[in-house]
Every structure is written in structure tokens, then in C-alpha cells.
């Protein structure tokens, strides 16, 4: 294991901001101090002028995930390499329960796929699509013995992944009592399916109708319902990819009333609005993600919620599908929906651009503080999902997951320069301020400028503990 002294960097945590040296040894942060003295054998890295950030924790990624009829185009290898270049050293992926198996088989399957491939550390949520006594027992086992303390459930996609309200309530009641958390994808799935059916029957098949058939009101309705179910179950609840002002209204009200409701939004909801859907072209398919992009007023509400802690996390919902048929051998990805928007696999890439885009949009443009930035991308996701203080902060004893970040460098994002498998980025041609320069994973340098020094299988599974945020 390497020993490295990072000298003279500006250390930013969710609460601190100071200049010091950090000694990485044995995979952990061994010492933090002014002008640390070490032997000549210790590697030194001069971080003068750089921010020293905890490795990012991205709690919402889909690597090699089956979504509908397609599989996301990033493998655990390519996706975690992209994550590393973007300053993320821990991802939480999903283990999907299928119609014929349960949570424990899903976890084992995801681990066996990930193990030899991951370039950063990873953990798992389980997606629960069916709840019965055996599934509940498996969930309890997963929480106690497999380090899986959060379970995602869908209020959308009837017949594919949707769980009904009673199933969600049962899961909330048990998981909450056991110290874990249910994460909800909140959209009213049956009404949305009706709107999709009507749009197609009217001949409205272009990608833009994806957005028009998933109204913000149906997100707000589902969030409200999810909160009431959680309240009745006396359980905490986490809303993934919150996108709209209406959804936030219920979250804010619940939090003001002392109900433990948490939520994330994603960079794409802050970067773009629904004006991208104002054309009939198939290129719009790159913006076919769920929920769809919303209006400028929704963005304002999201920023407000991020500032005032009504939303606690920025996750990517990295769910990449190629636009070009045959790119790297991937077929029938976005093009599956060429003649029918409802067949376009939902999702967009973003794992590699989270840190820079949030730094630029949030910190440089004066919307959030540096401490809040770190809280949103590292510390709070680590706390909410039981990874703290091993992950998510810079402290003696924490894993030596450290990012050196140049707050002044500008660069232009190009898909061809990114490190995952996807053939496009939503940020193509955008110039951002702030760039990841070096990344350490448990003390090992895995990214050095443009160089990938990590290796497939160099990441580890991290079993998680209980929710820690309240
Ligand atoms: O469009 C999205 N978000 N696809 C991924 C699946 C999900 O709903 O998170
Ligand atoms: Zn979702
Ligand atoms: Zn997702």
C-alpha cells in the first residue's frame, strides 16, 4: 500500500475550510496537520492552489442495469472509471429483484458482476418489485448481514417495476423499524401509462412526447402519497430524482412538520429545462429520462431546496444508453424508440460530470457554498446511506478517498474525452470551471490528470450500516 503526503492543499469538508497537509497511509487518512514531517521514502504531492475534497459518493447509478428491455451501456468497469475521473470514489448501484427471485439472489448477482470490474468502491440498494413474507425476510437479512440498508421501490412503470401502495407501506414499516430507508421513484404510473397510450393513439410518437406524458403534477401526487405512507409507517423515506416545484412543496411541508423525508436531485434538472423538448427530432431522445426536464421555475425551487436542506443530495441517476446504433456493439438502445417514444429506454449519462458541473453551476455561480457542495456530493449521501465516516469526509481514520480539484481550470466537455461507454454527454460543448486533477482511492492514486491508474477489480464492495441522518 502506498503512503502519500498531500501538502498545502485547501481541505474542504461539509463544515471545514482550511489549509493543511494530509498523510495517506494504510488506505486511510492517518494524519492531518500543518507542515507534517515524514521520511524521504514518502511520496509527496504538492496541492498548493488546489481544493482537497473527500471522494464523491454517488448514491444513484445504473451500471449494467436492466431497465425495461435494455441494459445500460456502462459496465461496472467503464462506469466506475468514468466515476473516478469525475471525482467519485464510491457509487451505490442497484440489485434488481426479478419476477423469479428475491433480494438476496439479486444482491449476489450484482456482486458477482461487479467484483472483478469495479474501479472504485461500490455498495448496493436493492430494487423491490414484489413484497411477500419471504421477500420481507430477505430484506431484513440483507440489511443485517449483507450491508444493504436501502431499498428502491417504483410508483411508476406498472407491470414492470411498479409496487402498489400496500407493498410500499409494508416495506416502509419494516425497513424503517430496522433502521434502513426506502427510496421511492415517485410518479403516478397508471395515469402516466394512460397518457402514453392516448398520445400514441393520436399518432404522437416523437421523443418529445415522453415529457408531455409525464406531467410534474403526477410527480407531485406520488411524492405526496409516498410521504403519507411513510408517515403512517413511522419510517424515513428518500425520494430519488426530485425534479419539480410541486414535488418539493410536499417535501418541505413534511420536513417542516418534523417528518423524516429526504431527497436528491440530479445535475440535469439544474442544467437544462423543458425547452429542449420543443422539436420533433429524434435527437431529443438523449433527454428522455424520468422524470423529464422541467421548467425554469422548477429549477429555482430545486436550488432553494438544495440551499436550505430540503434536498440533501445531488446524485447523477447515471443511466446511459447509446444514441448511435452499434456504438461499441450496443444495439437497440435509444434507437429502440425511433418510431415510438415509449420504447426509448429512459435515462441519461452523468457520472463523470457531476463534480465539475455542480461546482460551476453551484459554487462559481454563487448558489451554494463550498461546504454545502461537499455535503451534497459526498458527506450527506454517505450519512444517509450508512457509509459515514468511512466515506464522505476528510478526517483521521476515514478511508483515504481524496480528490484534488483545481477550482480555476476551465475545460470544455466532449463525449469523446469522457471515460465511460456512452456515445454522448448532455453537456457536449459546455465549458465548465473546476476540474478534477487527481483522485486517490484508499490511498492509491487512480486518476492523475488524463491518466487512468486504477484497475478493474481495484474497487471493493462496502457493506453499509443504518441511516445516520437524524
Ligand atoms: O430515466 C431514468 N431515471 N432511468 C433510470 C431508472 C430510474 O427511474 O431511476
Ligand atoms: Zn427512478
Ligand atoms: Zn435511476
CSV table of N, CA, C and O in Angstrom, one decimal, residues 324-371:
chain,number,residue,atom,x,y,z
A,324,UNK,N,-26.2,6.3,-30.9
A,324,UNK,CA,-25.8,5.7,-32.2
A,324,UNK,C,-26.0,4.2,-32.2
A,324,UNK,O,-25.4,3.5,-31.3
A,325,UNK,N,-26.7,3.7,-33.1
A,325,UNK,CA,-26.9,2.2,-33.2
A,325,UNK,C,-25.6,1.6,-33.4
A,325,UNK,O,-24.8,1.9,-34.3
A,326,UNK,N,-25.2,0.6,-32.6
A,326,UNK,CA,-24.0,-0.2,-32.8
A,326,UNK,C,-22.8,0.4,-32.2
A,326,UNK,O,-21.7,-0.2,-32.2
A,327,UNK,N,-22.9,1.5,-31.5
A,327,UNK,CA,-21.7,2.1,-30.8
A,327,UNK,C,-21.1,1.1,-29.8
A,327,UNK,O,-21.9,0.6,-28.9
A,328,UNK,N,-19.9,0.8,-29.9
A,328,UNK,CA,-19.2,-0.3,-29.1
A,328,UNK,C,-20.0,-1.6,-29.1
A,328,UNK,O,-20.0,-2.3,-28.1
A,329,UNK,N,-20.7,-1.8,-30.2
A,329,UNK,CA,-21.5,-3.1,-30.3
A,329,UNK,C,-22.9,-3.0,-29.6
A,329,UNK,O,-23.7,-4.0,-29.7
A,330,UNK,N,-23.2,-1.9,-29.0
A,330,UNK,CA,-24.6,-1.8,-28.3
A,330,UNK,C,-25.6,-1.5,-29.4
A,330,UNK,O,-25.5,-0.6,-30.2
A,331,UNK,N,-26.7,-2.3,-29.3
A,331,UNK,CA,-27.8,-2.2,-30.3
A,331,UNK,C,-29.1,-2.0,-29.6
A,331,UNK,O,-29.2,-2.3,-28.4
A,332,UNK,N,-30.0,-1.4,-30.3
A,332,UNK,CA,-31.3,-1.2,-29.8
A,332,UNK,C,-31.3,-0.5,-28.4
A,332,UNK,O,-32.0,-1.0,-27.5
A,333,UNK,N,-30.6,0.6,-28.4
A,333,UNK,CA,-30.6,1.3,-27.1
A,333,UNK,C,-31.6,2.5,-27.4
A,333,UNK,O,-32.8,2.2,-27.5
A,334,UNK,N,-31.2,3.7,-27.5
A,334,UNK,CA,-32.2,4.8,-27.7
A,334,UNK,C,-32.9,4.5,-29.0
A,334,UNK,O,-34.1,4.9,-29.1
A,335,UNK,N,-32.3,3.9,-30.0
A,335,UNK,CA,-32.9,3.7,-31.3
A,335,UNK,C,-34.1,2.8,-31.2
A,335,UNK,O,-34.9,2.8,-32.1
A,336,UNK,N,-34.2,2.0,-30.1
A,336,UNK,CA,-35.4,1.2,-29.9
A,336,UNK,C,-36.7,2.0,-30.1
A,336,UNK,O,-37.7,1.4,-30.4
A,337,UNK,N,-36.6,3.2,-29.7
A,337,UNK,CA,-37.8,4.0,-29.8
A,337,UNK,C,-37.9,5.0,-30.9
A,337,UNK,O,-38.6,6.0,-30.8
A,338,UNK,N,-37.3,4.7,-32.1
A,338,UNK,CA,-37.3,5.6,-33.2
A,338,UNK,C,-38.7,5.9,-33.7
A,338,UNK,O,-39.0,7.0,-34.1
A,339,UNK,N,-39.6,4.9,-33.6
A,339,UNK,CA,-41.0,5.2,-34.1
A,339,UNK,C,-42.0,5.2,-33.0
A,339,UNK,O,-43.2,5.3,-33.2
A,340,UNK,N,-41.5,5.2,-31.8
A,340,UNK,CA,-42.5,5.1,-30.6
A,340,UNK,C,-41.7,5.5,-29.4
A,340,UNK,O,-40.9,4.8,-28.8
A,341,UNK,N,-42.0,6.7,-28.9
A,341,UNK,CA,-41.2,7.3,-27.8
A,341,UNK,C,-41.3,6.4,-26.5
A,341,UNK,O,-40.4,6.4,-25.7
A,342,UNK,N,-42.4,5.6,-26.4
A,342,UNK,CA,-42.5,4.8,-25.2
A,342,UNK,C,-41.5,3.7,-25.1
A,342,UNK,O,-41.3,3.1,-24.1
A,343,UNK,N,-40.9,3.4,-26.3
A,343,UNK,CA,-39.9,2.3,-26.3
A,343,UNK,C,-38.4,2.8,-26.1
A,343,UNK,O,-37.5,2.1,-26.1
A,344,UNK,N,-38.3,4.1,-26.0
A,344,UNK,CA,-36.9,4.7,-25.7
A,344,UNK,C,-36.5,4.3,-24.3
A,344,UNK,O,-37.2,4.7,-23.4
A,345,UNK,N,-35.4,3.6,-24.1
A,345,UNK,CA,-35.0,3.4,-22.7
A,345,UNK,C,-34.8,4.7,-22.0
A,345,UNK,O,-34.1,5.6,-22.5
A,346,UNK,N,-35.3,4.8,-20.8
A,346,UNK,CA,-35.3,6.0,-20.0
A,346,UNK,C,-33.9,6.2,-19.3
A,346,UNK,O,-33.5,5.3,-18.6
A,347,UNK,N,-33.3,7.3,-19.5
A,347,UNK,CA,-32.1,7.5,-18.7
A,347,UNK,C,-31.1,8.3,-19.5
A,347,UNK,O,-31.1,8.4,-20.7
A,348,UNK,N,-30.1,8.9,-18.8
A,348,UNK,CA,-29.1,9.7,-19.4
A,348,UNK,C,-27.8,9.6,-18.7
A,348,UNK,O,-27.8,9.2,-17.5
A,349,UNK,N,-26.6,9.8,-19.3
A,349,UNK,CA,-25.4,9.7,-18.6
A,349,UNK,C,-25.1,10.9,-17.8
A,349,UNK,O,-25.7,11.9,-18.0
A,350,UNK,N,-24.1,10.8,-16.8
A,350,UNK,CA,-23.8,12.0,-16.0
A,350,UNK,C,-22.8,11.7,-14.9
A,350,UNK,O,-22.4,12.6,-14.2
A,351,UNK,N,-22.3,10.4,-14.8
A,351,UNK,CA,-21.5,10.0,-13.7
A,351,UNK,C,-20.1,10.8,-13.6
A,351,UNK,O,-19.6,11.0,-12.5
A,352,UNK,N,-19.7,11.2,-14.8
A,352,UNK,CA,-18.3,11.8,-14.8
A,352,UNK,C,-18.3,13.3,-14.7
A,352,UNK,O,-17.3,14.0,-14.5
A,353,UNK,N,-19.5,13.9,-14.8
A,353,UNK,CA,-19.6,15.4,-14.9
A,353,UNK,C,-20.2,16.0,-13.6
A,353,UNK,O,-20.4,17.2,-13.6
A,354,UNK,N,-20.6,15.2,-12.7
A,354,UNK,CA,-21.3,15.7,-11.5
A,354,UNK,C,-20.5,16.7,-10.7
A,354,UNK,O,-21.0,17.9,-10.5
A,355,UNK,N,-19.3,16.4,-10.4
A,355,UNK,CA,-18.5,17.3,-9.5
A,355,UNK,C,-18.3,18.7,-10.2
A,355,UNK,O,-18.5,19.7,-9.6
A,356,UNK,N,-17.8,18.6,-11.4
A,356,UNK,CA,-17.5,19.9,-12.1
A,356,UNK,C,-18.7,20.7,-12.4
A,356,UNK,O,-18.8,21.9,-12.2
A,357,UNK,N,-19.8,20.0,-12.8
A,357,UNK,CA,-21.0,20.8,-13.2
A,357,UNK,C,-21.6,21.4,-12.0
A,357,UNK,O,-22.0,22.6,-12.0
A,358,UNK,N,-21.6,20.7,-10.8
A,358,UNK,CA,-22.2,21.3,-9.6
A,358,UNK,C,-21.3,22.4,-9.1
A,358,UNK,O,-21.8,23.4,-8.6
A,359,UNK,N,-20.0,22.2,-9.2
A,359,UNK,CA,-19.1,23.2,-8.7
A,359,UNK,C,-19.3,24.5,-9.6
A,359,UNK,O,-19.5,25.6,-9.0
A,360,UNK,N,-19.4,24.4,-10.9
A,360,UNK,CA,-19.5,25.5,-11.7
A,360,UNK,C,-20.9,26.2,-11.5
A,360,UNK,O,-21.0,27.4,-11.1
A,361,UNK,N,-21.9,25.4,-11.6
A,361,UNK,CA,-23.3,25.9,-11.5
A,361,UNK,C,-23.6,26.4,-10.1
A,361,UNK,O,-24.3,27.4,-9.9
A,362,UNK,N,-23.1,25.7,-9.1
A,362,UNK,CA,-23.5,26.0,-7.7
A,362,UNK,C,-22.5,26.9,-7.0
A,362,UNK,O,-23.0,28.0,-6.6
A,363,UNK,N,-21.2,26.6,-7.0
A,363,UNK,CA,-20.3,27.4,-6.2
A,363,UNK,C,-19.8,28.6,-7.0
A,363,UNK,O,-20.0,29.8,-6.5
A,364,UNK,N,-19.4,28.4,-8.3
A,364,UNK,CA,-18.9,29.5,-9.0
A,364,UNK,C,-20.0,30.6,-9.3
A,364,UNK,O,-19.8,31.8,-9.2
A,365,UNK,N,-21.2,30.1,-9.5
A,365,UNK,CA,-22.3,31.0,-9.8
A,365,UNK,C,-23.0,31.5,-8.6
A,365,UNK,O,-24.1,32.1,-8.6
A,366,UNK,N,-22.4,31.2,-7.4
A,366,UNK,CA,-22.8,31.8,-6.1
A,366,UNK,C,-24.1,31.2,-5.6
A,366,UNK,O,-24.8,31.9,-4.7
A,367,UNK,N,-24.5,30.0,-5.9
A,367,UNK,CA,-25.8,29.5,-5.4
A,367,UNK,C,-25.6,28.7,-4.1
A,367,UNK,O,-26.6,28.6,-3.3
A,368,UNK,N,-24.5,28.1,-4.0
A,368,UNK,CA,-24.2,27.3,-2.8
A,368,UNK,C,-22.8,27.5,-2.3
A,368,UNK,O,-21.9,27.9,-3.1
A,369,UNK,N,-22.5,27.3,-1.0
A,369,UNK,CA,-21.2,27.4,-0.5
A,369,UNK,C,-20.3,26.2,-0.9
A,369,UNK,O,-20.9,25.1,-1.2
A,370,UNK,N,-19.0,26.3,-0.7
A,370,UNK,CA,-18.2,25.2,-0.9
A,370,UNK,C,-18.5,24.0,0.1
A,370,UNK,O,-18.5,22.9,-0.3
A,371,UNK,N,-18.8,24.4,1.3
A,371,UNK,CA,-19.1,23.3,2.3
A,371,UNK,C,-20.4,22.6,1.9
A,371,UNK,O,-20.5,21.4,2.0
